[in-house]
Tab-separated table of N, CA and C in Angstrom:
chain	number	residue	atom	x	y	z
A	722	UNK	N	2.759	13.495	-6.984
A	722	UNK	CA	3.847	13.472	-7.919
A	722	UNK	C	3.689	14.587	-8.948
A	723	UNK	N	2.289	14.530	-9.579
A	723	UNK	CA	2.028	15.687	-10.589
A	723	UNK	C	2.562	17.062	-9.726
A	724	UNK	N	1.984	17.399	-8.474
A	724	UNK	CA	2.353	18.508	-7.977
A	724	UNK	C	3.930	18.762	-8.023
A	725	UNK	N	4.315	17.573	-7.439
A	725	UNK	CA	5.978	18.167	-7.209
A	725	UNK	C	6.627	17.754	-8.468
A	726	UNK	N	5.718	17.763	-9.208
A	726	UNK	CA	6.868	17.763	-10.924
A	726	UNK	C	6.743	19.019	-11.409
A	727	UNK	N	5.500	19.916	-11.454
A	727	UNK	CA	5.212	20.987	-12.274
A	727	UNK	C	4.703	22.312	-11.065
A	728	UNK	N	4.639	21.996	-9.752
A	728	UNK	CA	4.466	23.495	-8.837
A	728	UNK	C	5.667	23.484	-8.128
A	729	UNK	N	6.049	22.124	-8.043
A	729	UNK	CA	8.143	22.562	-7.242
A	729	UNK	C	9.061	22.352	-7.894
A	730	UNK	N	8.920	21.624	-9.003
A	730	UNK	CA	9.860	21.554	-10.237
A	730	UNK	C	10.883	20.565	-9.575
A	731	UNK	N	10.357	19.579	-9.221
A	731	UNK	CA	11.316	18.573	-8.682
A	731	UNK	C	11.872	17.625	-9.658
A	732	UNK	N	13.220	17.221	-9.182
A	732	UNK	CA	13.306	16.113	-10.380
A	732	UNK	C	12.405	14.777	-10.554
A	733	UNK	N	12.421	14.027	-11.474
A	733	UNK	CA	11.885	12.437	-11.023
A	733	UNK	C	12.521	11.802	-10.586
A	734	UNK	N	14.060	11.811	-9.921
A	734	UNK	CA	14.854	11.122	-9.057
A	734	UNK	C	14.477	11.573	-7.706
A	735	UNK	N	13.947	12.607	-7.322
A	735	UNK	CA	13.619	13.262	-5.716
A	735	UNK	C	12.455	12.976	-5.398
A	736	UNK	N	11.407	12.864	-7.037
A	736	UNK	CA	9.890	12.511	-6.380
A	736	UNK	C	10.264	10.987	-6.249
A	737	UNK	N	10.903	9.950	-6.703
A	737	UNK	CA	10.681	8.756	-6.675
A	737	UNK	C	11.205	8.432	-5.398
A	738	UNK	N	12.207	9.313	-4.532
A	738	UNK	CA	12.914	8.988	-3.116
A	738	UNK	C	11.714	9.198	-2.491
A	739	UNK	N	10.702	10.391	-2.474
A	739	UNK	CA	9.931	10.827	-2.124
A	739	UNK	C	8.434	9.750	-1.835
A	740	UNK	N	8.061	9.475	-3.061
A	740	UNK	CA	7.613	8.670	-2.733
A	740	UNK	C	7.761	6.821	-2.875
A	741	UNK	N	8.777	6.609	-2.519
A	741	UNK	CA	9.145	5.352	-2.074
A	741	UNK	C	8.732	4.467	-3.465
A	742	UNK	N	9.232	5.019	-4.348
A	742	UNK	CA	8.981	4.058	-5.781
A	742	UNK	C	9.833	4.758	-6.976
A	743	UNK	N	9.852	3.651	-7.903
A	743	UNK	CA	10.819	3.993	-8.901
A	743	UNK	C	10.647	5.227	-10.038
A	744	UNK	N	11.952	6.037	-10.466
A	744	UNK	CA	11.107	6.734	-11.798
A	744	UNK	C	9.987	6.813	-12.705
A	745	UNK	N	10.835	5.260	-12.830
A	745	UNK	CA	9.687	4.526	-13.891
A	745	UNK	C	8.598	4.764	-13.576
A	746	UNK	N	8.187	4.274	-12.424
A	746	UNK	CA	6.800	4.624	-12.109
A	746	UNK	C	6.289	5.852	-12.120
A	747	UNK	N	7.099	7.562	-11.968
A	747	UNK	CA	7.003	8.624	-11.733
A	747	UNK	C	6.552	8.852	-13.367
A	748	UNK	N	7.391	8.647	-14.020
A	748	UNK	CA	7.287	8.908	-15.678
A	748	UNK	C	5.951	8.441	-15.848
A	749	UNK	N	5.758	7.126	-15.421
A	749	UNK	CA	4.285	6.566	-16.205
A	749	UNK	C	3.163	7.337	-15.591
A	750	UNK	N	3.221	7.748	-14.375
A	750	UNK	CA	2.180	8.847	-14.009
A	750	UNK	C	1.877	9.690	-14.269
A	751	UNK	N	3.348	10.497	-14.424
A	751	UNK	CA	3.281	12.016	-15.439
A	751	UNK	C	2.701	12.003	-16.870
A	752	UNK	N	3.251	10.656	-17.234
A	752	UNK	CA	2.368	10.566	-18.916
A	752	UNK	C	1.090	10.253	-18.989
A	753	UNK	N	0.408	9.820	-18.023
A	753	UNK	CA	-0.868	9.118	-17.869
A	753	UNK	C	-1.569	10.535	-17.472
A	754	UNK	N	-1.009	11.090	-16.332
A	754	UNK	CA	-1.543	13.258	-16.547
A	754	UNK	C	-1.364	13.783	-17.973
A	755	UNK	N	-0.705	13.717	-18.436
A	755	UNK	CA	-0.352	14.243	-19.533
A	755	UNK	C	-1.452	13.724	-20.670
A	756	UNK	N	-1.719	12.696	-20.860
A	756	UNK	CA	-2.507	12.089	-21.723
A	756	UNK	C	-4.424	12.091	-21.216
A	757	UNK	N	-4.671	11.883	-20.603
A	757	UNK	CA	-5.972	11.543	-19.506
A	757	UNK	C	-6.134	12.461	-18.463
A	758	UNK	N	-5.069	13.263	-18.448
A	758	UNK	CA	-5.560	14.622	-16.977
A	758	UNK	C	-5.844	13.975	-15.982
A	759	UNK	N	-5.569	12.622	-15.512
A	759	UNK	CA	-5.366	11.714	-14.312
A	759	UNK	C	-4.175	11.321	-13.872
A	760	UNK	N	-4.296	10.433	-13.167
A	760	UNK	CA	-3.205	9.537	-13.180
A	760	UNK	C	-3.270	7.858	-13.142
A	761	UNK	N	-4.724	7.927	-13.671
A	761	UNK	CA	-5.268	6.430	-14.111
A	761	UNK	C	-5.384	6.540	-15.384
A	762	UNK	N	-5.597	5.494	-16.555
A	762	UNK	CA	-6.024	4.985	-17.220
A	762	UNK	C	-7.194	5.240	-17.750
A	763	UNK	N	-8.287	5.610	-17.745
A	763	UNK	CA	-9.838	5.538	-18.218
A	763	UNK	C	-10.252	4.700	-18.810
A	764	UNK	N	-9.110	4.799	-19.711
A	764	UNK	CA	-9.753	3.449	-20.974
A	764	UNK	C	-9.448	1.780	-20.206
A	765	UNK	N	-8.102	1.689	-19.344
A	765	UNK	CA	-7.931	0.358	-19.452
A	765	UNK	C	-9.099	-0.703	-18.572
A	766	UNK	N	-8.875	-1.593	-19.436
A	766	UNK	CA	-9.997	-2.753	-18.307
A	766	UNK	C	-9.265	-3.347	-16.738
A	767	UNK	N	-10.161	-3.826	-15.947
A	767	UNK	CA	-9.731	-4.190	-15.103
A	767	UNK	C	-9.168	-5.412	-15.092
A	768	UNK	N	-8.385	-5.236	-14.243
A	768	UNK	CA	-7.120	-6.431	-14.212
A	768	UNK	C	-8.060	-7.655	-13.213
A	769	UNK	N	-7.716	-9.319	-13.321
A	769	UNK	CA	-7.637	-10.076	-12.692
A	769	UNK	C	-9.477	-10.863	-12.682
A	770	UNK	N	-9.724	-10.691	-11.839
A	770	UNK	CA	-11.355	-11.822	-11.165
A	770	UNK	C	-11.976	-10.392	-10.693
A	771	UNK	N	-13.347	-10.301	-10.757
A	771	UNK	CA	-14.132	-9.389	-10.210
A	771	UNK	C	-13.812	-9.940	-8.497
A	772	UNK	N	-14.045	-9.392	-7.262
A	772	UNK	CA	-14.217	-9.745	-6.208
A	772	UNK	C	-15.592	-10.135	-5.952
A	773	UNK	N	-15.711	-11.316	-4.875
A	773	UNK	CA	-16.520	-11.622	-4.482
A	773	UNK	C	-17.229	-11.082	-3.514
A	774	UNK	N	-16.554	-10.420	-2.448
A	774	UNK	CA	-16.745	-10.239	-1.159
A	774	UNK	C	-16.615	-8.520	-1.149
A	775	UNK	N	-17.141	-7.844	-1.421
A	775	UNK	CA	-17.256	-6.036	-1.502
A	775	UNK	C	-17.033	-5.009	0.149
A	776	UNK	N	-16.696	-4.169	-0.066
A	776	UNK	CA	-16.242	-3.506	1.584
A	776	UNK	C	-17.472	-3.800	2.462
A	777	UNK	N	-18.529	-3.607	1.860
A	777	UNK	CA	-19.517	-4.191	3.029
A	777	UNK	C	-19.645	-5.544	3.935
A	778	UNK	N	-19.495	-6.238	2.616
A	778	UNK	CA	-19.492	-7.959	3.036
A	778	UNK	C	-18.208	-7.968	4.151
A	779	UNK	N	-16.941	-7.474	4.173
A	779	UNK	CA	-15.653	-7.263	4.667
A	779	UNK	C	-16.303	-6.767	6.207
A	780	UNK	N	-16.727	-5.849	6.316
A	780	UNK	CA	-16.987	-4.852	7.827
A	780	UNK	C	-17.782	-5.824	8.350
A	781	UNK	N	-18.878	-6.670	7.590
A	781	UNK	CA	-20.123	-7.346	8.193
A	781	UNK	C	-19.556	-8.199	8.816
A	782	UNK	N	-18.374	-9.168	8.122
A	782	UNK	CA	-18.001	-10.462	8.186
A	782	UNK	C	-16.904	-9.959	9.662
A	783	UNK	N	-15.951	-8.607	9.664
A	783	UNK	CA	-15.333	-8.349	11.124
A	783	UNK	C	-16.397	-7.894	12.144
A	784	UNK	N	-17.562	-7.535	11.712
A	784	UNK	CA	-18.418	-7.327	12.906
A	784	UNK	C	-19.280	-8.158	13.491
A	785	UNK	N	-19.397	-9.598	12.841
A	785	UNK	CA	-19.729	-10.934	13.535
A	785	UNK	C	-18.733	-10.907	14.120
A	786	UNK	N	-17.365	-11.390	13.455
A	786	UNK	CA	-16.093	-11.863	14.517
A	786	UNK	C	-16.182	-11.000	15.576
A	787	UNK	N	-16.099	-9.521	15.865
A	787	UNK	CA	-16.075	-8.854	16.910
A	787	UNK	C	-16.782	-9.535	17.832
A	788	UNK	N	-18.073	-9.767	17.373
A	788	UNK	CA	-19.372	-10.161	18.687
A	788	UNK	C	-18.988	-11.910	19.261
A	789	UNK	N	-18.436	-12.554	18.015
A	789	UNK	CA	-18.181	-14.042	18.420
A	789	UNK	C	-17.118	-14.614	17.838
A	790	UNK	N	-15.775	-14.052	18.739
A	790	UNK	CA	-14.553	-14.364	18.421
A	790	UNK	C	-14.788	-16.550	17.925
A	791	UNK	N	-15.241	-16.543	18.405
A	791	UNK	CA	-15.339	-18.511	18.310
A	791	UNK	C	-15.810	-18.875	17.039
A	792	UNK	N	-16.601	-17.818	16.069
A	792	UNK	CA	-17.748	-18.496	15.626
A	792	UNK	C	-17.125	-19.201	14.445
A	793	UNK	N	-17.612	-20.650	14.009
A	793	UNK	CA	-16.830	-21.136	12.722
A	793	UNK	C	-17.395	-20.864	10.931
A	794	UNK	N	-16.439	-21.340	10.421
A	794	UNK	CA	-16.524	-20.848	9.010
A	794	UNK	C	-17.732	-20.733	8.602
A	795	UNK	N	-18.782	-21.984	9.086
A	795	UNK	CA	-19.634	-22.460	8.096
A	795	UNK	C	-20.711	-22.225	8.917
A	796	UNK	N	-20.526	-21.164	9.832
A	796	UNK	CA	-21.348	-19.742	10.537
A	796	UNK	C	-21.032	-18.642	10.102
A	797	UNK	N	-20.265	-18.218	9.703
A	797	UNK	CA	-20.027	-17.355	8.950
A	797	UNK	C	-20.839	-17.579	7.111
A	798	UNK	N	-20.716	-18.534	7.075
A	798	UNK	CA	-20.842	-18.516	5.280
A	798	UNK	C	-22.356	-18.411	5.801
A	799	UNK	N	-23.475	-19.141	6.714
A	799	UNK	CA	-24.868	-19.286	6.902
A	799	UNK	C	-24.792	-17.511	7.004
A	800	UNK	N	-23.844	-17.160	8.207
A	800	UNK	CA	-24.802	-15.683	7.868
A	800	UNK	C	-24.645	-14.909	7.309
A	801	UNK	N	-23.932	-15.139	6.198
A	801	UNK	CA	-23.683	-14.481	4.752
A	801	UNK	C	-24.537	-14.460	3.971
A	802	UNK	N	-24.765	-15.762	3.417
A	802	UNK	CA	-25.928	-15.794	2.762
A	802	UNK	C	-27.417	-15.295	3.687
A	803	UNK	N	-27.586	-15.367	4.800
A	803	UNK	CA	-28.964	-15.017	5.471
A	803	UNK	C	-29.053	-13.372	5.211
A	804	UNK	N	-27.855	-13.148	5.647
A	804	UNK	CA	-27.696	-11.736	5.854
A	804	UNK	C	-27.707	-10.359	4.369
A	805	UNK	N	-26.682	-10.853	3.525
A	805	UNK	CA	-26.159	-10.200	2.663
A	805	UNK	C	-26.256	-11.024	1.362
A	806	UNK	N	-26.871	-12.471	1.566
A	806	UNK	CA	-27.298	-12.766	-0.085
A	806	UNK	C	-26.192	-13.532	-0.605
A	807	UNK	N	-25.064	-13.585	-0.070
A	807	UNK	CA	-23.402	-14.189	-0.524
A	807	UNK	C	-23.496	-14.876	-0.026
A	808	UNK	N	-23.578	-16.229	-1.136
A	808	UNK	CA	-22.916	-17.881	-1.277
A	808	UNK	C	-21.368	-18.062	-1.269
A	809	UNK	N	-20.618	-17.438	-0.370
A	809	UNK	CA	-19.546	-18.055	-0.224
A	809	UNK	C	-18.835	-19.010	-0.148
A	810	UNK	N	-17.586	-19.082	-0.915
A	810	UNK	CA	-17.226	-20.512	-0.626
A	810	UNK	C	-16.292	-20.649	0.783
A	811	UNK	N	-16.257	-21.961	1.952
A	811	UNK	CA	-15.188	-21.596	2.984
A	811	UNK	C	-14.236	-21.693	2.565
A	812	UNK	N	-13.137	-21.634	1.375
A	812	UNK	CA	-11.790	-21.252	1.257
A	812	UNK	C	-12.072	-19.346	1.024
A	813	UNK	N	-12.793	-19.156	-0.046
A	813	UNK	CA	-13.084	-17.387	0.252
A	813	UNK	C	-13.227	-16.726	1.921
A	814	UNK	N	-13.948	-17.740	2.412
A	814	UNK	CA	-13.935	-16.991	4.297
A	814	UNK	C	-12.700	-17.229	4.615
A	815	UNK	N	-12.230	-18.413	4.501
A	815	UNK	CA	-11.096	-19.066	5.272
A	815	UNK	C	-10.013	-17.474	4.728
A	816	UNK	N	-9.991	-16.996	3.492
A	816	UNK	CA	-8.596	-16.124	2.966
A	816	UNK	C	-9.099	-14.731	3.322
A	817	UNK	N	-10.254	-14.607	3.828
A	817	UNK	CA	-10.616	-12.995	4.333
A	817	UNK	C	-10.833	-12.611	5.646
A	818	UNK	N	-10.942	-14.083	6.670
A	818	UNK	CA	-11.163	-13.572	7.640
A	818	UNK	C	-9.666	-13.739	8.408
């Protein structure tokens, strides 16, 4: 968006067709460059619950399923914790796998 506001001189009605979202949103990016030389925040805190389950835990937990399409929850949560140290709860497996 920064690019095609200030190296093609596009409007914020063409970048927002462009990329499939509103002005609004184009403006708050450009000001967030404008302010922070990003297009994040720096300062703000993170939104919501820390995660439980990190990209690793994620690949580990599809690369059991790969090997044992069958295997149940509360095989999964044992080799979580054996494996990677995570006390999962089975509604957390139950919503990731």
């Amino acid at each position: 968006m920064v690019f095609w506001w200030f190296e093609q001189h596009r409007t914020a009605l063409k970048i927002s067709q462009l990329a499939q979202c509103s002005e609004k949103t184009v403006y708050n990016i450009l000001c967030l460059h404008q302010d922070y030389g990003q297009v994040t925040n720096p300062f703000a805190c993170c939104r919501g619950h820390p995660r439980i389950l990190d990209a690793i835990d994620t690949k580990y937990i599809h690369a059991l399923l790969q090997a044992n399409p069958a295997m149940y929850l509360d095989e999964l949560q044992e080799q979580l914790l054996t494996a990677q140290n995570k006390d999962i709860s089975l509604a957390t497996l139950s919503h990731t796998t």
